[in-house]
Amino acid sequence: MTGSDPAAAIASHQVAAAEYFQAYSVVGLLAVVGVLFVAFAFGAGRLLRPVVPTPEKLMTYECGVDPVGEGWAHTQVRYYVYAFLYVIFAVDSIFLFPWATVFAADGYGATTLVEMFIFLGFLAVGLLYAYKKGVLTWT
């Protein structure tokens, strides 16, 4: 930029900055329109719905049967642990498919292989931790 006009350089930077912020102004405008749309929908729903509370409407409803007994019930936590472990390994398998396609690309083989073994190592440590805690034993 030696020998060029400093005012022209400043003007070109200002034009570039204006274009940059104009691109983000579209995103901001869409976000505002989205928020207003949701607010309008909730407001219209509140204004249009009938509000007639009766004792039957305020009673707890469960599968078409009137509730009997207390509202608290004991639930086995181990079912949730199995579900949680399933979700973890299902998500991990989702990461393995793109890895297989990138691994075949030129120039990515060794790096991708090392990264995937690190990833699988973390999974193995998590599975070993669950095994040591006795989570995987069904009693």
PDB file of C-alpha atoms in Angstrom:
ATOM      1  CA  MET A   1       0.000   0.000   0.000  1.00  0.00           C
ATOM      2  CA  THR A   2       2.948   2.290  -0.336  1.00  0.00           C
ATOM      3  CA  GLY A   3       2.179   5.213  -2.567  1.00  0.00           C
ATOM      4  CA  SER A   4      -1.609   4.728  -2.446  1.00  0.00           C
ATOM      5  CA  ASP A   5      -4.114   7.178  -1.098  1.00  0.00           C
ATOM      6  CA  PRO A   6      -4.859   6.556   2.624  1.00  0.00           C
ATOM      7  CA  ALA A   7      -8.370   7.951   2.227  1.00  0.00           C
ATOM      8  CA  ALA A   8      -9.115   5.387  -0.492  1.00  0.00           C
ATOM      9  CA  ALA A   9      -7.842   2.564   1.718  1.00  0.00           C
ATOM     10  CA  ILE A  10     -10.056   3.710   4.603  1.00  0.00           C
ATOM     11  CA  ALA A  11     -13.043   3.990   2.265  1.00  0.00           C
ATOM     12  CA  SER A  12     -12.497   0.468   0.920  1.00  0.00           C
ATOM     13  CA  HIS A  13     -12.284  -0.897   4.496  1.00  0.00           C
ATOM     14  CA  GLN A  14     -15.491   0.914   5.395  1.00  0.00           C
ATOM     15  CA  VAL A  15     -17.265  -0.567   2.367  1.00  0.00           C
ATOM     16  CA  ALA A  16     -16.025  -4.052   3.306  1.00  0.00           C
ATOM     17  CA  ALA A  17     -17.190  -3.576   6.905  1.00  0.00           C
ATOM     18  CA  ALA A  18     -20.595  -2.335   5.718  1.00  0.00           C
ATOM     19  CA  GLU A  19     -21.025  -5.424   3.497  1.00  0.00           C
ATOM     20  CA  TYR A  20     -19.961  -7.674   6.386  1.00  0.00           C
ATOM     21  CA  PHE A  21     -22.465  -6.190   8.822  1.00  0.00           C
ATOM     22  CA  GLN A  22     -25.186  -6.106   6.155  1.00  0.00           C
ATOM     23  CA  ALA A  23     -24.872  -9.889   5.798  1.00  0.00           C
ATOM     24  CA  TYR A  24     -25.338 -10.287   9.545  1.00  0.00           C
ATOM     25  CA  SER A  25     -28.201  -7.795   9.603  1.00  0.00           C
ATOM     26  CA  VAL A  26     -30.221 -10.217   7.461  1.00  0.00           C
ATOM     27  CA  VAL A  27     -29.614 -12.967  10.022  1.00  0.00           C
ATOM     28  CA  GLY A  28     -30.572 -10.605  12.834  1.00  0.00           C
ATOM     29  CA  LEU A  29     -33.718  -9.539  11.024  1.00  0.00           C
ATOM     30  CA  LEU A  30     -34.749 -13.168  10.507  1.00  0.00           C
ATOM     31  CA  ALA A  31     -34.144 -13.883  14.204  1.00  0.00           C
ATOM     32  CA  VAL A  32     -36.321 -10.931  15.218  1.00  0.00           C
ATOM     33  CA  VAL A  33     -39.083 -11.996  12.805  1.00  0.00           C
ATOM     34  CA  GLY A  34     -38.914 -15.542  14.203  1.00  0.00           C
ATOM     35  CA  VAL A  35     -39.199 -14.338  17.804  1.00  0.00           C
ATOM     36  CA  LEU A  36     -42.113 -12.058  16.913  1.00  0.00           C
ATOM     37  CA  PHE A  37     -43.867 -14.902  15.082  1.00  0.00           C
ATOM     38  CA  VAL A  38     -43.607 -17.199  18.103  1.00  0.00           C
ATOM     39  CA  ALA A  39     -44.714 -14.427  20.477  1.00  0.00           C
ATOM     40  CA  PHE A  40     -47.699 -13.661  18.231  1.00  0.00           C
ATOM     41  CA  ALA A  41     -48.676 -17.356  18.079  1.00  0.00           C
ATOM     42  CA  PHE A  42     -48.531 -17.736  21.865  1.00  0.00           C
ATOM     43  CA  GLY A  43     -50.447 -14.497  22.387  1.00  0.00           C
ATOM     44  CA  ALA A  44     -53.150 -15.488  19.889  1.00  0.00           C
ATOM     45  CA  GLY A  45     -53.462 -18.885  21.534  1.00  0.00           C
ATOM     46  CA  ARG A  46     -53.887 -17.300  24.936  1.00  0.00           C
ATOM     47  CA  LEU A  47     -56.535 -14.877  23.678  1.00  0.00           C
ATOM     48  CA  LEU A  48     -58.527 -17.422  21.656  1.00  0.00           C
ATOM     49  CA  ARG A  49     -58.598 -20.435  23.956  1.00  0.00           C
ATOM     50  CA  PRO A  50     -61.565 -21.015  26.243  1.00  0.00           C
ATOM     51  CA  VAL A  51     -60.772 -20.931  29.955  1.00  0.00           C
ATOM     52  CA  VAL A  52     -63.407 -22.840  31.929  1.00  0.00           C
ATOM     53  CA  PRO A  53     -61.740 -24.569  34.887  1.00  0.00           C
ATOM     54  CA  THR A  54     -63.803 -27.345  36.454  1.00  0.00           C
ATOM     55  CA  PRO A  55     -62.843 -29.875  39.130  1.00  0.00           C
ATOM     56  CA  GLU A  56     -62.734 -32.603  36.470  1.00  0.00           C
ATOM     57  CA  LYS A  57     -60.328 -30.592  34.330  1.00  0.00           C
ATOM     58  CA  LEU A  58     -58.056 -29.882  37.294  1.00  0.00           C
ATOM     59  CA  MET A  59     -57.884 -33.566  38.311  1.00  0.00           C
ATOM     60  CA  THR A  60     -54.822 -35.587  37.355  1.00  0.00           C
ATOM     61  CA  TYR A  61     -55.448 -37.661  34.239  1.00  0.00           C
ATOM     62  CA  GLU A  62     -53.571 -40.848  33.524  1.00  0.00           C
ATOM     63  CA  CYS A  63     -54.370 -43.095  30.569  1.00  0.00           C
ATOM     64  CA  GLY A  64     -58.125 -42.641  30.845  1.00  0.00           C
ATOM     65  CA  VAL A  65     -58.271 -44.031  34.373  1.00  0.00           C
ATOM     66  CA  ASP A  66     -58.962 -42.020  37.503  1.00  0.00           C
ATOM     67  CA  PRO A  67     -55.830 -41.846  39.650  1.00  0.00           C
ATOM     68  CA  VAL A  68     -55.784 -44.088  42.704  1.00  0.00           C
ATOM     69  CA  GLY A  69     -53.273 -43.892  45.545  1.00  0.00           C
ATOM     70  CA  GLU A  70     -50.270 -41.628  45.832  1.00  0.00           C
ATOM     71  CA  GLY A  71     -48.638 -39.800  42.994  1.00  0.00           C
ATOM     72  CA  TRP A  72     -45.171 -41.075  43.832  1.00  0.00           C
ATOM     73  CA  ALA A  73     -43.917 -44.406  42.538  1.00  0.00           C
ATOM     74  CA  HIS A  74     -40.547 -46.103  42.794  1.00  0.00           C
ATOM     75  CA  THR A  75     -38.731 -46.472  39.500  1.00  0.00           C
ATOM     76  CA  GLN A  76     -35.688 -48.604  38.862  1.00  0.00           C
ATOM     77  CA  VAL A  77     -32.812 -46.319  37.914  1.00  0.00           C
ATOM     78  CA  ARG A  78     -30.940 -49.083  36.118  1.00  0.00           C
ATOM     79  CA  TYR A  79     -33.347 -48.891  33.168  1.00  0.00           C
ATOM     80  CA  TYR A  80     -32.382 -45.277  32.650  1.00  0.00           C
ATOM     81  CA  VAL A  81     -28.699 -46.156  32.916  1.00  0.00           C
ATOM     82  CA  TYR A  82     -29.068 -48.772  30.178  1.00  0.00           C
ATOM     83  CA  ALA A  83     -30.939 -46.282  28.024  1.00  0.00           C
ATOM     84  CA  PHE A  84     -28.255 -43.682  28.651  1.00  0.00           C
ATOM     85  CA  LEU A  85     -25.481 -46.111  27.709  1.00  0.00           C
ATOM     86  CA  TYR A  86     -27.399 -47.043  24.555  1.00  0.00           C
ATOM     87  CA  VAL A  87     -27.722 -43.398  23.543  1.00  0.00           C
ATOM     88  CA  ILE A  88     -24.024 -42.809  24.134  1.00  0.00           C
ATOM     89  CA  PHE A  89     -22.984 -45.721  21.932  1.00  0.00           C
ATOM     90  CA  ALA A  90     -25.601 -44.933  19.280  1.00  0.00           C
ATOM     91  CA  VAL A  91     -24.253 -41.381  18.974  1.00  0.00           C
ATOM     92  CA  ASP A  92     -20.734 -42.753  18.833  1.00  0.00           C
ATOM     93  CA  SER A  93     -21.656 -45.062  15.986  1.00  0.00           C
ATOM     94  CA  ILE A  94     -23.012 -42.032  14.128  1.00  0.00           C
ATOM     95  CA  PHE A  95     -19.538 -40.513  14.355  1.00  0.00           C
ATOM     96  CA  LEU A  96     -17.952 -43.651  12.948  1.00  0.00           C
ATOM     97  CA  PHE A  97     -19.698 -43.451   9.550  1.00  0.00           C
ATOM     98  CA  PRO A  98     -18.299 -40.045   8.526  1.00  0.00           C
ATOM     99  CA  TRP A  99     -14.925 -41.155   9.866  1.00  0.00           C
ATOM    100  CA  ALA A 100     -14.961 -44.099   7.485  1.00  0.00           C
ATOM    101  CA  THR A 101     -15.607 -41.847   4.499  1.00  0.00           C
ATOM    102  CA  VAL A 102     -12.953 -39.287   5.484  1.00  0.00           C
ATOM    103  CA  PHE A 103     -10.439 -42.044   6.205  1.00  0.00           C
ATOM    104  CA  ALA A 104     -10.583 -43.101   2.557  1.00  0.00           C
ATOM    105  CA  ALA A 105      -9.830 -39.561   1.289  1.00  0.00           C
ATOM    106  CA  ASP A 106      -6.307 -38.727   0.186  1.00  0.00           C
ATOM    107  CA  GLY A 107      -4.140 -36.983   2.777  1.00  0.00           C
ATOM    108  CA  TYR A 108      -6.390 -37.669   5.770  1.00  0.00           C
ATOM    109  CA  GLY A 109      -5.621 -41.318   6.519  1.00  0.00           C
ATOM    110  CA  ALA A 110      -3.040 -41.220   9.332  1.00  0.00           C
ATOM    111  CA  THR A 111      -4.456 -38.166  11.106  1.00  0.00           C
ATOM    112  CA  THR A 112      -7.987 -39.498  10.983  1.00  0.00           C
ATOM    113  CA  LEU A 113      -6.865 -42.910  12.218  1.00  0.00           C
ATOM    114  CA  VAL A 114      -5.106 -41.408  15.247  1.00  0.00           C
ATOM    115  CA  GLU A 115      -8.065 -39.170  16.061  1.00  0.00           C
ATOM    116  CA  MET A 116     -10.500 -42.082  15.860  1.00  0.00           C
ATOM    117  CA  PHE A 117      -8.382 -44.265  18.138  1.00  0.00           C
ATOM    118  CA  ILE A 118      -8.299 -41.419  20.674  1.00  0.00           C
ATOM    119  CA  PHE A 119     -12.087 -41.175  20.376  1.00  0.00           C
ATOM    120  CA  LEU A 120     -12.513 -44.926  20.783  1.00  0.00           C
ATOM    121  CA  GLY A 121     -10.132 -44.791  23.751  1.00  0.00           C
ATOM    122  CA  PHE A 122     -12.411 -42.336  25.522  1.00  0.00           C
ATOM    123  CA  LEU A 123     -15.341 -44.655  24.824  1.00  0.00           C
ATOM    124  CA  ALA A 124     -13.442 -47.622  26.189  1.00  0.00           C
ATOM    125  CA  VAL A 125     -12.593 -45.704  29.372  1.00  0.00           C
ATOM    126  CA  GLY A 126     -16.277 -44.811  29.808  1.00  0.00           C
ATOM    127  CA  LEU A 127     -17.349 -48.403  29.281  1.00  0.00           C
ATOM    128  CA  LEU A 128     -14.693 -49.648  31.700  1.00  0.00           C
ATOM    129  CA  TYR A 129     -15.874 -47.115  34.288  1.00  0.00           C
ATOM    130  CA  ALA A 130     -19.470 -48.306  33.888  1.00  0.00           C
ATOM    131  CA  TYR A 131     -18.332 -51.917  34.217  1.00  0.00           C
ATOM    132  CA  LYS A 132     -16.260 -51.192  37.365  1.00  0.00           C
ATOM    133  CA  LYS A 133     -19.219 -49.404  38.982  1.00  0.00           C
ATOM    134  CA  GLY A 134     -21.377 -52.477  38.357  1.00  0.00           C
ATOM    135  CA  VAL A 135     -23.766 -50.665  36.059  1.00  0.00           C
ATOM    136  CA  LEU A 136     -23.661 -53.403  33.435  1.00  0.00           C
ATOM    137  CA  THR A 137     -24.736 -56.215  35.781  1.00  0.00           C
ATOM    138  CA  TRP A 138     -28.423 -57.065  35.684  1.00  0.00           C
ATOM    139  CA  THR A 139     -29.637 -58.100  39.132  1.00  0.00           C
TER     140      THR A 139
END
